[in-house]
Coordinates of C-alpha atoms and ligand atoms in Angstrom, one line a residue:
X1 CA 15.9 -22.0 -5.8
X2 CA 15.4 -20.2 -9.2
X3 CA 13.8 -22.5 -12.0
X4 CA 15.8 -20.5 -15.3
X5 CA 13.3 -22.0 -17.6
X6 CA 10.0 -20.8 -16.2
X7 CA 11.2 -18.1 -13.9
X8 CA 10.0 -14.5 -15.7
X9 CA 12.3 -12.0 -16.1
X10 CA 11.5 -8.6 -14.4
X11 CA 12.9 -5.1 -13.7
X12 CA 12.6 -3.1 -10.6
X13 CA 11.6 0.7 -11.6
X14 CA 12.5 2.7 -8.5
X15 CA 15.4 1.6 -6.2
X16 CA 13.9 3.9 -3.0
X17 CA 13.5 2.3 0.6
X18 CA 10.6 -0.1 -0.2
X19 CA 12.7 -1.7 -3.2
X20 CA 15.6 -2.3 -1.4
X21 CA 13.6 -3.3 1.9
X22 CA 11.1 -5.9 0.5
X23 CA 11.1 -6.4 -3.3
X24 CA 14.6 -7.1 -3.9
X25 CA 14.6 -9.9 -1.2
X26 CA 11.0 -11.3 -2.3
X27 CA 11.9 -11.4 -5.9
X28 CA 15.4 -13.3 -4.8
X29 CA 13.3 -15.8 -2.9
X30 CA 10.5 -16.4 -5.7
X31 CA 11.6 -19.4 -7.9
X32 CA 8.8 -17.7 -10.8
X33 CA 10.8 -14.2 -11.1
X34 CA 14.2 -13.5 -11.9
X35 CA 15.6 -9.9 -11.7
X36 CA 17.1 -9.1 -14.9
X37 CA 17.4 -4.9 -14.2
X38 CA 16.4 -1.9 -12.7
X39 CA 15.3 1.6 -13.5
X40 CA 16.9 4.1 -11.3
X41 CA 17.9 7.7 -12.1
X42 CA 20.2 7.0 -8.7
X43 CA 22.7 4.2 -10.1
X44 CA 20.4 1.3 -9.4
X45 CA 22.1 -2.0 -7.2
X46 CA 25.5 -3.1 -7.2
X47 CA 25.6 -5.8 -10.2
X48 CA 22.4 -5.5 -11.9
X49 CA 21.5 -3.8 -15.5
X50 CA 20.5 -0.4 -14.9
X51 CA 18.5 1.7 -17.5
X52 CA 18.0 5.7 -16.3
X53 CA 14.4 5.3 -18.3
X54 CA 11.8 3.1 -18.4
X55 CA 11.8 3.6 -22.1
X56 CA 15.2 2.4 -22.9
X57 CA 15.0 -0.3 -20.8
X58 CA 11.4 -1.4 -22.5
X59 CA 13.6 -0.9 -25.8
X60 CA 16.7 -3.0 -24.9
X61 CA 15.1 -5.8 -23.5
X62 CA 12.1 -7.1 -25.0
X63 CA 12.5 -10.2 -23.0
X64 CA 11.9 -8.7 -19.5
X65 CA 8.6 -9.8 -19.0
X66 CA 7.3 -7.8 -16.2
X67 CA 7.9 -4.6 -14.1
X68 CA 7.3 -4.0 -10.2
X69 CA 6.6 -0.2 -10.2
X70 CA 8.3 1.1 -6.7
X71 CA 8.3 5.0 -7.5
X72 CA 6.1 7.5 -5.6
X73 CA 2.3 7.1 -6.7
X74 CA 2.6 11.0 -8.7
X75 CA 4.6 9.5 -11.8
X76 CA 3.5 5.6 -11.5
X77 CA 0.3 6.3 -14.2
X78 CA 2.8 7.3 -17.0
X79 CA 5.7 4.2 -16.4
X80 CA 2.6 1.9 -16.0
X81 CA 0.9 2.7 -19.4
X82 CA 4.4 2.3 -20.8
X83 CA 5.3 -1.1 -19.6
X84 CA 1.2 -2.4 -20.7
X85 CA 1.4 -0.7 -24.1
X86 CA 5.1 -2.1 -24.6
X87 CA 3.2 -6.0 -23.5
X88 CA 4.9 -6.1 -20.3
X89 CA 2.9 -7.6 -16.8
X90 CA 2.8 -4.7 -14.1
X91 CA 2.7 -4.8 -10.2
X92 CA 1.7 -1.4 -8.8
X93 CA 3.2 -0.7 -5.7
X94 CA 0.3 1.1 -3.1
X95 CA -1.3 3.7 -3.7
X96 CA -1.6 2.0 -7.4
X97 CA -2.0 5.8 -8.4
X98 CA -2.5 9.3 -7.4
X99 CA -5.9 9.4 -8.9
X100 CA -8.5 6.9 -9.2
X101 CA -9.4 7.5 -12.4
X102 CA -5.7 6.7 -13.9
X103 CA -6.0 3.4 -12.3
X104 CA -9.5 2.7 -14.1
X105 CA -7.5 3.3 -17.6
X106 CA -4.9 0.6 -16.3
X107 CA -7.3 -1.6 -15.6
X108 CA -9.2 -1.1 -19.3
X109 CA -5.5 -0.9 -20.7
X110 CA -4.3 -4.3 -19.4
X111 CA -7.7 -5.7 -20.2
X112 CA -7.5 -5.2 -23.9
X113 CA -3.6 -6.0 -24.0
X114 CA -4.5 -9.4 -22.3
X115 CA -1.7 -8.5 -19.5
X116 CA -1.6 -8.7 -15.6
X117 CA -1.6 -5.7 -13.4
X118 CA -1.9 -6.1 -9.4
X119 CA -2.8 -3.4 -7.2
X120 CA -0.9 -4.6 -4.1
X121 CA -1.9 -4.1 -0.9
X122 CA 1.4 -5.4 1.3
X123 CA -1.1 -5.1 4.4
X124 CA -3.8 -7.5 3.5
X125 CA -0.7 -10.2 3.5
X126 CA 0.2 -9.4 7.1
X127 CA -0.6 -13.1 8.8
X128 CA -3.8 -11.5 10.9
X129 CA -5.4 -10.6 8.2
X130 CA -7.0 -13.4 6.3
X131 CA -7.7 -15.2 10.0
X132 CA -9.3 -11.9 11.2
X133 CA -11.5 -11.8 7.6
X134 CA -12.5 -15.6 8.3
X135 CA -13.6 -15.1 11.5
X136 CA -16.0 -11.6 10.9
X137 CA -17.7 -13.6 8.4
X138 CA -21.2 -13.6 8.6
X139 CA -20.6 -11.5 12.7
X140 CA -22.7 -8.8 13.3
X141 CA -19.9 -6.1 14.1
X142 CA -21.4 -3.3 16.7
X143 CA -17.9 -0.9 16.3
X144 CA -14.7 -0.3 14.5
X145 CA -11.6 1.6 15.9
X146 CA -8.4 2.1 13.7
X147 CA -5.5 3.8 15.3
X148 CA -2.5 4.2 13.3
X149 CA 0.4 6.8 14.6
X150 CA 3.8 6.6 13.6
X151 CA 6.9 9.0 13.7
X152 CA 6.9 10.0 10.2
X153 CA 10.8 11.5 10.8
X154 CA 11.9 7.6 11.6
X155 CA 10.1 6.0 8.7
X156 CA 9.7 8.7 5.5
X157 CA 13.2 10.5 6.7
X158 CA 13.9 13.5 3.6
X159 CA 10.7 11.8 1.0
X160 CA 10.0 14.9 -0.2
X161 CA 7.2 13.6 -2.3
X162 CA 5.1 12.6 0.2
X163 CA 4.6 16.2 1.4
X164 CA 3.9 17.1 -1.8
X165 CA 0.2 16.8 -4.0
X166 CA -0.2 13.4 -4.7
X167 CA 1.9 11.8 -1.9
X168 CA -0.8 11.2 0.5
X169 CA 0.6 12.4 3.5
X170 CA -0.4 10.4 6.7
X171 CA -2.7 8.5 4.2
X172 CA 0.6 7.1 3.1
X173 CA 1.1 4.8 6.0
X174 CA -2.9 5.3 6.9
X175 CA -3.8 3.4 3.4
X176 CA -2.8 0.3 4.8
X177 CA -5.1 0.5 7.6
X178 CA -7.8 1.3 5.1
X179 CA -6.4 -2.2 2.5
X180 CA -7.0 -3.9 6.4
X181 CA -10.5 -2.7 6.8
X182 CA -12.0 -3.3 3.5
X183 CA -10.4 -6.9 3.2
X184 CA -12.0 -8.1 7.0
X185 CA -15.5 -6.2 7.1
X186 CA -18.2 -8.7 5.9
X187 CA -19.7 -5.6 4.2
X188 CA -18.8 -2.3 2.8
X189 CA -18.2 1.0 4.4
X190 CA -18.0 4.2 3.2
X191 CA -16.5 7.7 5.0
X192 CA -19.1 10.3 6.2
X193 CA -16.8 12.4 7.8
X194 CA -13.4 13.6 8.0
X195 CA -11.1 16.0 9.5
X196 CA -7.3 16.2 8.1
X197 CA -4.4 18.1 10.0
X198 CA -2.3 20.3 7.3
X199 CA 1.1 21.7 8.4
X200 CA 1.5 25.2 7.4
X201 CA 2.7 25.2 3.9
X202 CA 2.5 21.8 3.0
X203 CA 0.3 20.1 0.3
X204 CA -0.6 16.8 2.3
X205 CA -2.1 16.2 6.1
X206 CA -0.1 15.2 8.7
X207 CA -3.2 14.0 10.8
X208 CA -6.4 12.8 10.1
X209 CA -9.4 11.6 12.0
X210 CA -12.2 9.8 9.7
X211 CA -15.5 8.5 10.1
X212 CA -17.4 5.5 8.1
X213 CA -20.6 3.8 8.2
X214 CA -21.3 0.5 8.0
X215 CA -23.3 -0.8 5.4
X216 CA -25.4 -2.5 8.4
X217 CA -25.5 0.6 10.8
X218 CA -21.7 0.4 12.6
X219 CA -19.6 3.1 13.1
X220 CA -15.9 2.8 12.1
X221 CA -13.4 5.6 13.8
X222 CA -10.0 6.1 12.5
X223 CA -7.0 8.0 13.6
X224 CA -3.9 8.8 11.6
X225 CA -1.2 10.9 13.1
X226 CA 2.3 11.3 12.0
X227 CA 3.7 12.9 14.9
X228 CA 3.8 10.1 17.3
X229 CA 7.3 9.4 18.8
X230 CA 7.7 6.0 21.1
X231 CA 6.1 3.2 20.5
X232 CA 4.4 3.0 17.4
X233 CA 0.6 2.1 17.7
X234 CA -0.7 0.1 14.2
X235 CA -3.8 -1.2 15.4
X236 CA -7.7 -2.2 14.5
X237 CA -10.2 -3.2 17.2
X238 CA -13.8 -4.6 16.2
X239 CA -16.4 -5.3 18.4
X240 CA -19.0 -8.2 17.2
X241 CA -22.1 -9.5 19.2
X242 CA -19.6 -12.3 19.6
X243 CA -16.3 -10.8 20.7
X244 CA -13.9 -8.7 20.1
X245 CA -10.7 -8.8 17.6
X246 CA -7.6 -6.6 17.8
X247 CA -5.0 -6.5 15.1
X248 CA -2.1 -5.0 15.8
X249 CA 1.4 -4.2 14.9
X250 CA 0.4 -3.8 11.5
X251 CA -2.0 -6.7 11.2
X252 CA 0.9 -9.4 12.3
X253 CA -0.9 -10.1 15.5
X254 CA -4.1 -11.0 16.1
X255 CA -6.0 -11.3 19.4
X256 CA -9.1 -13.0 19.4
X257 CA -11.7 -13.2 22.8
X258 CA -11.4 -16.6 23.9
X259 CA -8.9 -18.3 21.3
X260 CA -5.1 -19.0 20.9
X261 CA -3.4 -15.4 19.8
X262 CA -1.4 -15.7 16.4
X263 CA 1.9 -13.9 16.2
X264 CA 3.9 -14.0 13.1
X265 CA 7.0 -12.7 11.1
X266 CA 6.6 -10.3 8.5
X267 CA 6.4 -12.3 5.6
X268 CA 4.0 -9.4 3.4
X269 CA 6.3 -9.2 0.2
X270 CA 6.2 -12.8 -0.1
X271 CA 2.9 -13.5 -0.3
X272 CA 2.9 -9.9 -3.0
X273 CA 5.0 -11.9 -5.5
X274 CA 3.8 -15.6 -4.9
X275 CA 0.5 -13.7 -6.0
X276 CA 1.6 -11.9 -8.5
X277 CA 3.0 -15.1 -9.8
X278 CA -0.2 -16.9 -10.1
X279 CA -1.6 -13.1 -12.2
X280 CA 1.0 -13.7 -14.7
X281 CA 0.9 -17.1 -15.3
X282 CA -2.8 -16.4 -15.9
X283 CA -2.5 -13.2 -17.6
X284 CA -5.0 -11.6 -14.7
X285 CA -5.8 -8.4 -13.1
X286 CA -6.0 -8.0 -9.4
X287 CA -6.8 -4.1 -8.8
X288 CA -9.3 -3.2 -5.6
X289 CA -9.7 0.6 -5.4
X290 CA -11.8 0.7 -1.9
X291 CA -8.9 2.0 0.0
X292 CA -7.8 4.8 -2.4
X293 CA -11.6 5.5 -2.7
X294 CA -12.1 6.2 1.2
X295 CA -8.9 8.5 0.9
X296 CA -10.2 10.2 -2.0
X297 CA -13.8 10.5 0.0
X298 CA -11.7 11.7 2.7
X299 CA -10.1 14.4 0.6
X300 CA -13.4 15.3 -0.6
X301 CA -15.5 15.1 2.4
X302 CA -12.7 16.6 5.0
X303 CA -12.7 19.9 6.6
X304 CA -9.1 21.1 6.6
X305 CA -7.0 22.4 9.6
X306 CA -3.9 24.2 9.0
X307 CA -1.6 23.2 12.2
X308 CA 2.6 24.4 12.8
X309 CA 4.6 23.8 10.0
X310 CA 6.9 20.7 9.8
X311 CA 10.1 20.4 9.1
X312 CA 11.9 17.1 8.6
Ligands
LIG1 P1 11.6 6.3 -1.7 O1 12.5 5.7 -0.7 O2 11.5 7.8 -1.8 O3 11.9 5.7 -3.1 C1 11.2 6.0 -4.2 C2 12.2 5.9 -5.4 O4 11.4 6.1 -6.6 C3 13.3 6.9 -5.4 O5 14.4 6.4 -4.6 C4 13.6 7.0 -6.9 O6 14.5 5.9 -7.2 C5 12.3 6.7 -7.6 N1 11.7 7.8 -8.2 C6 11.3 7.9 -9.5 N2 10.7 9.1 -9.7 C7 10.7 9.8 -8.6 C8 10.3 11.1 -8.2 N3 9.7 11.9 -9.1 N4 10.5 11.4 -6.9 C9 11.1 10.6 -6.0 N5 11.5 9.4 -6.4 C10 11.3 9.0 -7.6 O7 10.1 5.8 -1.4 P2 9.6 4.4 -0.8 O8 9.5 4.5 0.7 O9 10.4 3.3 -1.4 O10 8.1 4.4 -1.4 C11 7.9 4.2 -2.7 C12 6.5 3.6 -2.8 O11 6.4 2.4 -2.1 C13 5.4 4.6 -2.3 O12 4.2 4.5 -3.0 C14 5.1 4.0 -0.9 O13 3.8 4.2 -0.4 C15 5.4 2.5 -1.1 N6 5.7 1.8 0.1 C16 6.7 2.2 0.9 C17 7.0 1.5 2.1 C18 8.1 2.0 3.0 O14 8.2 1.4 4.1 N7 8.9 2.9 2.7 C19 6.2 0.4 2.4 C20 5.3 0.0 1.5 C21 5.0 0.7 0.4 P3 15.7 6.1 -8.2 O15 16.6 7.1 -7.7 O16 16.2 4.7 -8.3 O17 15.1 6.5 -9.5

């Protein structure tokens, strides 16, 4: 149940897939938020204030107190130093930006305005996660293997901006494997090689194959591929001197050697605002770059293959 005097008042910016899917739901089941409008160019949702800017909206409602950012990553920089100069809290959806460098100056920005701004990560709340990070503390791991391949037609069906600069491409759905990795390993990682599938004419990969190195000597191998119809395969495998752990769909289910395996219901979005709760109560920032960083290393470091053009 909402509390009306605590409960801060926040807008939606974006009404795509991902608002409609998750936020709206989380933010109607969080007792600390209250959604008091949206910004959509579309129309918005059936009952709720709509603005067609961010800067009327910022204008006309100086009580609305934060602002979940649900766009495509290529204009999120801009609405985000909006909402901080204009003194509102920020949640980022992921990637928190097309560059690294724009999120830096988010950082600094809602540093000196004394606001909170969360990078989320939706994966690192899937219910294998934090179990899988407990128990790799302190292992010794001897290999990593991510495969993530999904049918980009069934989940990204006519997002145009995901082909474009910017969007990511397969790193899209492949950054969440990444937010996985960096939260578990007991120590960094960085890529040392990469190889990333282009369809002919297209600004972003459709495939990519990377390699990291473990800060102790592993080797971590990771497939994206956006071509895979079927079954959907979201998984990470590490081998330790002391067993082995499999995530899989997504990090919901974990499968440890020798103990009890943990299935769970998607309950990511959740844990996304009870967080982002506790930020803005304590006016905090919560912004890990490691994942965009190993894209961006990948994007730097990859030799690029130009495959058959794609067509959605
Ligand atoms: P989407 O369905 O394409 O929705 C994005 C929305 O952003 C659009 O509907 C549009 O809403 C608004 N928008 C503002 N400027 C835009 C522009 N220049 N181009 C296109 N749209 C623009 O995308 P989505 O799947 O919700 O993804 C949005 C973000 O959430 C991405 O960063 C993605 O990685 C992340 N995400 C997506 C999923 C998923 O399952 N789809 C899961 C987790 C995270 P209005 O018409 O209302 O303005």
């Amino acid at each position: 149940m909402r509390c009306p005097v605590t409960a801060t008042e926040i807008a939606i910016v974006g009404v795509g897939k991902i608002a409609r899917d998750q936020h709206l739901p989380s933010i109607a089941a969080n007792a600390a938020f209250h959604l008091a409008a949206t910004v959509s160019r579309s129309g918005g949702i059936d009952g709720v204030e709509n603005h067609a800017t961010l800067e009327t909206l910022l204008a006309a409602r100086p009580d609305i107190g934060a602002v979940a950012l649900c766009m495509p990553p290529q204009v999120r920089y801009e609405a985000a130093r909006a909402a901080l100069l204009a003194g509102r809290h920020v949640l980022l959806e992921k990637p928190p930006g097309a560059t690294l460098a724009e999120v830096e100056a988010l950082k600094a920005l809602a540093a000196q305005k004394g606001l909170a701004l969360f990078a989320t990560w939706h994966s690192r709340f899937a219910a294998g996660v934090g179990p899988a990070r407990d128990w790799l503390a302190g292992k010794e791991i001897s290999k990593v293997e991510i495969v993530w391949k999904e049918d980009v037609r069934r989940w990204h069906p006519g997002q145009d901006w995901i082909w474009q600069a910017g969007g990511l491409g397969v790193f899209d759905p492949g950054i969440n494997a990444l937010s996985i990795l960096t939260e578990i390993l007991p120590v960094p990682a960085h890529v040392t090689s990469a190889m990333l599938e282009f369809p002919e004419g297209r600004d972003a990969p459709i495939a990519a194959e990377l390699r990291l190195r473990g800060a102790t000597g592993f080797d971590v191998q990771a497939e994206f591929d956006w071509r895979q119809t079927g079954p959907q395969t979201w998984t990470i495998e590490v081998v330790t001197g002391e067993g082995r752990l499999l995530l899989s769909q997504g990090g919901a289910e974990l499968d440890i050697e020798g103990e009890a395996p943990l299935r769970d219901r998607d309950h990511e979005y959740e844990g996304i605002y009870a967080r982002f709760a506790e930020l803005v109560a304590a006016a905090k920032i919560d912004v890990d770059l490691a994942p965009l960083t190993h894209v961006a290393d990948a994007f730097m470091l990859g030799r690029r293959v130009v495959v058959e053009p794609f067509e959605d």
